[in-house]
PDB file of C-alpha atoms in Angstrom:
ATOM      1  CA  LYS A   1     101.796  91.689  50.512  1.00  0.00           C
ATOM      2  CA  LEU A   2     101.593  93.067  53.992  1.00  0.00           C
ATOM      3  CA  GLY A   3     104.406  93.213  56.564  1.00  0.00           C
ATOM      4  CA  PHE A   4     106.678  95.232  58.733  1.00  0.00           C
ATOM      5  CA  GLY A   5     109.764  94.594  56.660  1.00  0.00           C
ATOM      6  CA  GLY A   6     110.246  98.243  55.855  1.00  0.00           C
ATOM      7  CA  LEU A   7     110.273  99.384  59.474  1.00  0.00           C
ATOM      8  CA  LYS A   8     113.283  98.947  61.688  1.00  0.00           C
ATOM      9  CA  LEU A   9     113.318  99.501  65.508  1.00  0.00           C
ATOM     10  CA  GLY A  10     115.402 102.368  66.650  1.00  0.00           C
ATOM     11  CA  SER A  11     115.711 103.957  63.289  1.00  0.00           C
ATOM     12  CA  SER A  12     115.542 107.719  62.859  1.00  0.00           C
ATOM     13  CA  SER A  13     112.947 107.582  60.135  1.00  0.00           C
ATOM     14  CA  SER A  14     110.188 106.317  62.377  1.00  0.00           C
ATOM     15  CA  PRO A  15     106.799 108.175  62.008  1.00  0.00           C
ATOM     16  CA  THR A  16     106.666 109.434  65.588  1.00  0.00           C
ATOM     17  CA  GLU A  17     110.113 111.018  65.400  1.00  0.00           C
ATOM     18  CA  SER A  18     109.264 112.838  62.150  1.00  0.00           C
ATOM     19  CA  ILE A  19     106.122 114.318  63.720  1.00  0.00           C
ATOM     20  CA  SER A  20     107.924 115.391  66.894  1.00  0.00           C
ATOM     21  CA  SER A  21     110.669 117.046  64.967  1.00  0.00           C
ATOM     22  CA  LYS A  22     108.113 119.225  63.235  1.00  0.00           C
ATOM     23  CA  ARG A  23     106.740 120.430  66.609  1.00  0.00           C
ATOM     24  CA  LYS A  24     108.607 123.079  68.451  1.00  0.00           C
ATOM     25  CA  LYS A  25     109.942 121.998  71.797  1.00  0.00           C
ATOM     26  CA  LEU A  26     108.314 123.798  74.770  1.00  0.00           C
ATOM     27  CA  THR A  27     109.523 124.002  78.376  1.00  0.00           C
ATOM     28  CA  VAL A  28     107.052 123.366  81.335  1.00  0.00           C
ATOM     29  CA  GLY A  29     106.849 127.193  81.870  1.00  0.00           C
ATOM     30  CA  ASP A  30     105.912 127.693  78.254  1.00  0.00           C
ATOM     31  CA  VAL A  31     103.146 125.092  78.329  1.00  0.00           C
ATOM     32  CA  PHE A  32     101.434 126.653  81.365  1.00  0.00           C
ATOM     33  CA  ASN A  33     101.862 130.311  80.264  1.00  0.00           C
ATOM     34  CA  GLN A  34     100.726 129.501  76.754  1.00  0.00           C
ATOM     35  CA  ASP A  35      96.909 129.474  77.708  1.00  0.00           C
ATOM     36  CA  ASP A  36      97.300 132.788  79.491  1.00  0.00           C
ATOM     37  CA  GLU A  37      99.016 134.374  76.488  1.00  0.00           C
ATOM     38  CA  ASP A  38      96.491 133.086  74.021  1.00  0.00           C
ATOM     39  CA  SER A  39      93.496 134.314  75.983  1.00  0.00           C
ATOM     40  CA  SER A  40      95.128 137.740  76.897  1.00  0.00           C
ATOM     41  CA  SER A  41      96.181 138.449  73.355  1.00  0.00           C
ATOM     42  CA  GLY A  42      92.583 137.697  71.937  1.00  0.00           C
ATOM     43  CA  SER A  43      90.744 139.806  74.484  1.00  0.00           C
ATOM     44  CA  LYS A  44      91.335 141.804  77.620  1.00  0.00           C
ATOM     45  CA  LYS A  45      90.723 140.122  80.952  1.00  0.00           C
ATOM     46  CA  ARG A  46      87.584 141.417  82.567  1.00  0.00           C
ATOM     47  CA  LYS A  47      87.546 142.330  86.229  1.00  0.00           C
ATOM     48  CA  LEU A  48      85.284 140.044  88.272  1.00  0.00           C
ATOM     49  CA  VAL A  49      82.560 141.930  90.020  1.00  0.00           C
ATOM     50  CA  PRO A  50      80.508 140.132  92.793  1.00  0.00           C
ATOM     51  CA  LEU A  51      76.877 139.758  92.047  1.00  0.00           C
ATOM     52  CA  ASP A  52      74.478 141.596  94.233  1.00  0.00           C
ATOM     53  CA  TYR A  53      70.994 140.227  93.958  1.00  0.00           C
ATOM     54  CA  ASP A  54      69.178 142.596  96.388  1.00  0.00           C
ATOM     55  CA  ASP A  55      70.670 146.019  95.846  1.00  0.00           C
ATOM     56  CA  ASP A  56      68.021 148.088  97.518  1.00  0.00           C
ATOM     57  CA  LYS A  57      67.056 145.553 100.230  1.00  0.00           C
ATOM     58  CA  ASP A  58      70.595 145.124 101.624  1.00  0.00           C
ATOM     59  CA  GLY A  59      70.696 148.240 103.781  1.00  0.00           C
ATOM     60  CA  LYS A  60      67.179 147.640 105.143  1.00  0.00           C
ATOM     61  CA  LYS A  61      67.727 144.025 105.714  1.00  0.00           C
ATOM     62  CA  GLY A  62      70.817 144.616 107.956  1.00  0.00           C
ATOM     63  CA  ALA A  63      68.900 147.143 110.049  1.00  0.00           C
ATOM     64  CA  THR A  64      65.883 144.878 110.550  1.00  0.00           C
ATOM     65  CA  ALA A  65      68.092 141.905 111.474  1.00  0.00           C
ATOM     66  CA  GLU A  66      69.791 144.080 114.131  1.00  0.00           C
ATOM     67  CA  GLU A  67      66.450 145.320 115.369  1.00  0.00           C
ATOM     68  CA  LYS A  68      65.142 141.689 115.452  1.00  0.00           C
ATOM     69  CA  ARG A  69      68.170 140.540 117.458  1.00  0.00           C
ATOM     70  CA  LEU A  70      67.647 143.483 119.938  1.00  0.00           C
ATOM     71  CA  LYS A  71      63.956 142.560 120.324  1.00  0.00           C
ATOM     72  CA  ILE A  72      64.837 138.878 120.879  1.00  0.00           C
ATOM     73  CA  LYS A  73      67.348 139.987 123.561  1.00  0.00           C
ATOM     74  CA  GLN A  74      64.789 142.219 125.249  1.00  0.00           C
ATOM     75  CA  LEU A  75      62.208 139.385 125.169  1.00  0.00           C
ATOM     76  CA  ILE A  76      64.660 136.906 126.717  1.00  0.00           C
ATOM     77  CA  GLU A  77      65.565 139.360 129.486  1.00  0.00           C
ATOM     78  CA  SER A  78      61.867 140.001 130.198  1.00  0.00           C
ATOM     79  CA  ILE A  79      61.136 136.314 130.880  1.00  0.00           C
ATOM     80  CA  PRO A  80      61.356 135.633 134.595  1.00  0.00           C
ATOM     81  CA  THR A  81      64.159 133.246 135.762  1.00  0.00           C
ATOM     82  CA  ALA A  82      62.938 132.574 139.333  1.00  0.00           C
ATOM     83  CA  LYS A  83      60.834 129.485 139.557  1.00  0.00           C
ATOM     84  CA  ASP A  84      57.783 131.097 141.245  1.00  0.00           C
ATOM     85  CA  GLU A  85      57.605 134.088 139.008  1.00  0.00           C
ATOM     86  CA  LEU A  86      58.055 131.955 135.953  1.00  0.00           C
ATOM     87  CA  PHE A  87      55.356 129.409 136.938  1.00  0.00           C
ATOM     88  CA  ALA A  88      52.996 132.285 137.609  1.00  0.00           C
ATOM     89  CA  TYR A  89      53.595 133.757 134.130  1.00  0.00           C
ATOM     90  CA  SER A  90      50.442 133.461 131.961  1.00  0.00           C
ATOM     91  CA  LEU A  91      51.119 131.334 128.871  1.00  0.00           C
ATOM     92  CA  ASP A  92      49.126 131.887 125.686  1.00  0.00           C
ATOM     93  CA  TRP A  93      48.054 128.321 125.070  1.00  0.00           C
ATOM     94  CA  ASN A  94      46.470 129.193 121.714  1.00  0.00           C
ATOM     95  CA  ILE A  95      49.977 129.525 120.292  1.00  0.00           C
ATOM     96  CA  VAL A  96      51.195 126.201 121.638  1.00  0.00           C
ATOM     97  CA  ASP A  97      50.381 123.910 118.717  1.00  0.00           C
ATOM     98  CA  GLN A  98      51.581 120.631 117.257  1.00  0.00           C
ATOM     99  CA  VAL A  99      53.957 122.531 114.913  1.00  0.00           C
ATOM    100  CA  LEU A 100      55.712 124.346 117.738  1.00  0.00           C
ATOM    101  CA  MET A 101      55.801 121.120 119.658  1.00  0.00           C
ATOM    102  CA  ASP A 102      57.457 119.114 116.777  1.00  0.00           C
ATOM    103  CA  LYS A 103      59.798 121.785 115.665  1.00  0.00           C
ATOM    104  CA  ARG A 104      61.036 123.359 118.960  1.00  0.00           C
ATOM    105  CA  ILE A 105      59.816 121.780 122.199  1.00  0.00           C
ATOM    106  CA  LYS A 106      60.098 118.072 121.447  1.00  0.00           C
ATOM    107  CA  PRO A 107      63.719 118.230 120.066  1.00  0.00           C
ATOM    108  CA  TRP A 108      64.757 120.396 123.090  1.00  0.00           C
ATOM    109  CA  VAL A 109      63.174 118.044 125.608  1.00  0.00           C
ATOM    110  CA  ASN A 110      64.790 115.018 123.798  1.00  0.00           C
ATOM    111  CA  LYS A 111      68.245 116.700 123.982  1.00  0.00           C
ATOM    112  CA  LYS A 112      67.830 117.536 127.644  1.00  0.00           C
ATOM    113  CA  ILE A 113      66.689 113.977 128.523  1.00  0.00           C
ATOM    114  CA  ILE A 114      69.793 112.612 126.841  1.00  0.00           C
ATOM    115  CA  GLU A 115      71.894 115.093 128.840  1.00  0.00           C
ATOM    116  CA  TYR A 116      70.321 114.155 132.137  1.00  0.00           C
ATOM    117  CA  ILE A 117      69.857 110.393 131.731  1.00  0.00           C
ATOM    118  CA  GLY A 118      72.590 109.627 129.260  1.00  0.00           C
ATOM    119  CA  GLU A 119      70.416 108.033 126.592  1.00  0.00           C
ATOM    120  CA  GLU A 120      67.413 108.740 124.479  1.00  0.00           C
ATOM    121  CA  GLU A 121      64.159 108.077 126.361  1.00  0.00           C
ATOM    122  CA  PRO A 122      61.227 108.370 123.694  1.00  0.00           C
ATOM    123  CA  THR A 123      58.526 107.427 126.129  1.00  0.00           C
ATOM    124  CA  LEU A 124      59.547 110.092 128.638  1.00  0.00           C
ATOM    125  CA  THR A 125      59.922 112.663 125.856  1.00  0.00           C
ATOM    126  CA  ASP A 126      56.436 111.867 124.503  1.00  0.00           C
ATOM    127  CA  PHE A 127      55.026 111.895 128.000  1.00  0.00           C
ATOM    128  CA  ILE A 128      56.336 115.399 128.728  1.00  0.00           C
ATOM    129  CA  CYS A 129      55.195 116.676 125.324  1.00  0.00           C
ATOM    130  CA  GLN A 130      51.644 115.207 125.895  1.00  0.00           C
ATOM    131  CA  LYS A 131      51.563 116.999 129.359  1.00  0.00           C
ATOM    132  CA  VAL A 132      52.423 120.273 127.649  1.00  0.00           C
ATOM    133  CA  MET A 133      49.887 119.761 124.915  1.00  0.00           C
ATOM    134  CA  ALA A 134      47.286 118.883 127.491  1.00  0.00           C
ATOM    135  CA  ARG A 135      48.049 122.428 128.977  1.00  0.00           C
ATOM    136  CA  SER A 136      49.352 121.012 132.283  1.00  0.00           C
ATOM    137  CA  GLY A 137      50.743 123.514 134.630  1.00  0.00           C
ATOM    138  CA  PRO A 138      54.517 123.593 135.214  1.00  0.00           C
ATOM    139  CA  GLN A 139      54.202 122.399 138.836  1.00  0.00           C
ATOM    140  CA  ALA A 140      52.182 119.301 137.700  1.00  0.00           C
ATOM    141  CA  ILE A 141      54.826 118.478 135.046  1.00  0.00           C
ATOM    142  CA  LEU A 142      57.570 118.964 137.719  1.00  0.00           C
ATOM    143  CA  ASN A 143      55.840 116.548 140.100  1.00  0.00           C
ATOM    144  CA  ASP A 144      55.492 113.938 137.302  1.00  0.00           C
ATOM    145  CA  VAL A 145      59.057 114.298 136.084  1.00  0.00           C
ATOM    146  CA  ALA A 146      60.614 114.482 139.607  1.00  0.00           C
ATOM    147  CA  MET A 147      60.652 110.727 140.092  1.00  0.00           C
ATOM    148  CA  VAL A 148      62.677 110.166 136.937  1.00  0.00           C
ATOM    149  CA  LEU A 149      65.025 113.184 136.866  1.00  0.00           C
ATOM    150  CA  ASP A 150      65.411 113.527 140.669  1.00  0.00           C
ATOM    151  CA  GLU A 151      67.228 116.796 141.462  1.00  0.00           C
ATOM    152  CA  GLU A 152      67.476 117.852 137.843  1.00  0.00           C
ATOM    153  CA  ALA A 153      63.738 117.906 137.475  1.00  0.00           C
ATOM    154  CA  GLU A 154      63.187 121.394 138.779  1.00  0.00           C
ATOM    155  CA  VAL A 155      65.987 122.856 136.565  1.00  0.00           C
ATOM    156  CA  PHE A 156      64.653 120.966 133.563  1.00  0.00           C
ATOM    157  CA  VAL A 157      61.014 122.182 134.049  1.00  0.00           C
ATOM    158  CA  VAL A 158      62.123 125.758 134.688  1.00  0.00           C
ATOM    159  CA  LYS A 159      64.203 125.781 131.494  1.00  0.00           C
ATOM    160  CA  MET A 160      61.432 124.082 129.521  1.00  0.00           C
ATOM    161  CA  TRP A 161      58.847 126.602 130.719  1.00  0.00           C
ATOM    162  CA  ARG A 162      61.157 129.513 129.824  1.00  0.00           C
ATOM    163  CA  LEU A 163      61.428 127.983 126.339  1.00  0.00           C
ATOM    164  CA  LEU A 164      57.680 127.766 126.097  1.00  0.00           C
ATOM    165  CA  VAL A 165      57.201 131.321 127.257  1.00  0.00           C
ATOM    166  CA  TYR A 166      59.891 132.497 124.841  1.00  0.00           C
ATOM    167  CA  GLU A 167      58.357 130.656 121.828  1.00  0.00           C
ATOM    168  CA  THR A 168      54.838 131.895 122.530  1.00  0.00           C
ATOM    169  CA  GLU A 169      55.846 135.521 123.147  1.00  0.00           C
ATOM    170  CA  ALA A 170      58.257 135.544 120.121  1.00  0.00           C
ATOM    171  CA  LYS A 171      55.406 134.174 117.955  1.00  0.00           C
ATOM    172  CA  LYS A 172      53.058 136.898 119.183  1.00  0.00           C
ATOM    173  CA  LEU A 173      55.634 139.639 118.365  1.00  0.00           C
ATOM    174  CA  GLY A 174      56.375 138.027 114.945  1.00  0.00           C
ATOM    175  CA  LEU A 175      60.028 137.261 115.771  1.00  0.00           C
ATOM    176  CA  VAL A 176      59.606 133.604 114.825  1.00  0.00           C
ATOM    177  CA  LYS A 177      57.631 131.932 112.134  1.00  0.00           C
TER     178      LYS A 177
END
């Protein structure tokens, strides 16, 4: 015969109370410190040491990064800022390829078009990139872009041409991939 006749609510002989009376009572501090005591008594804590994956390369790498930054700075300073000098600068067209266009020039042109016009203009961006890939001179690009960008056209083409000169020269010197 099954039933709950033997159990009474609130009695001191309930199973949960008999189990809890066997356990020792711990304060909150004891509970959180208990893990630390257990682990420290079993073994000593080891001091954490940062991993260094490139022991011998580290010193050389810092020096080359600094040298590279200095070369980039010198290259940027050597690129003419005046429009006439810049447009007369001979560009190495063999370095201007689709990869350079897609990775550096096109995103830059797109960003500048958004700055000047206020919205993305994919046809204008593609037009400018096609002109560059067709090896058009900076003055020809300036004349074509002038009707859309008005007074900003000259500043835009000068900056774009400086970017082109920088990218081609940096690639020649091995400063960029």
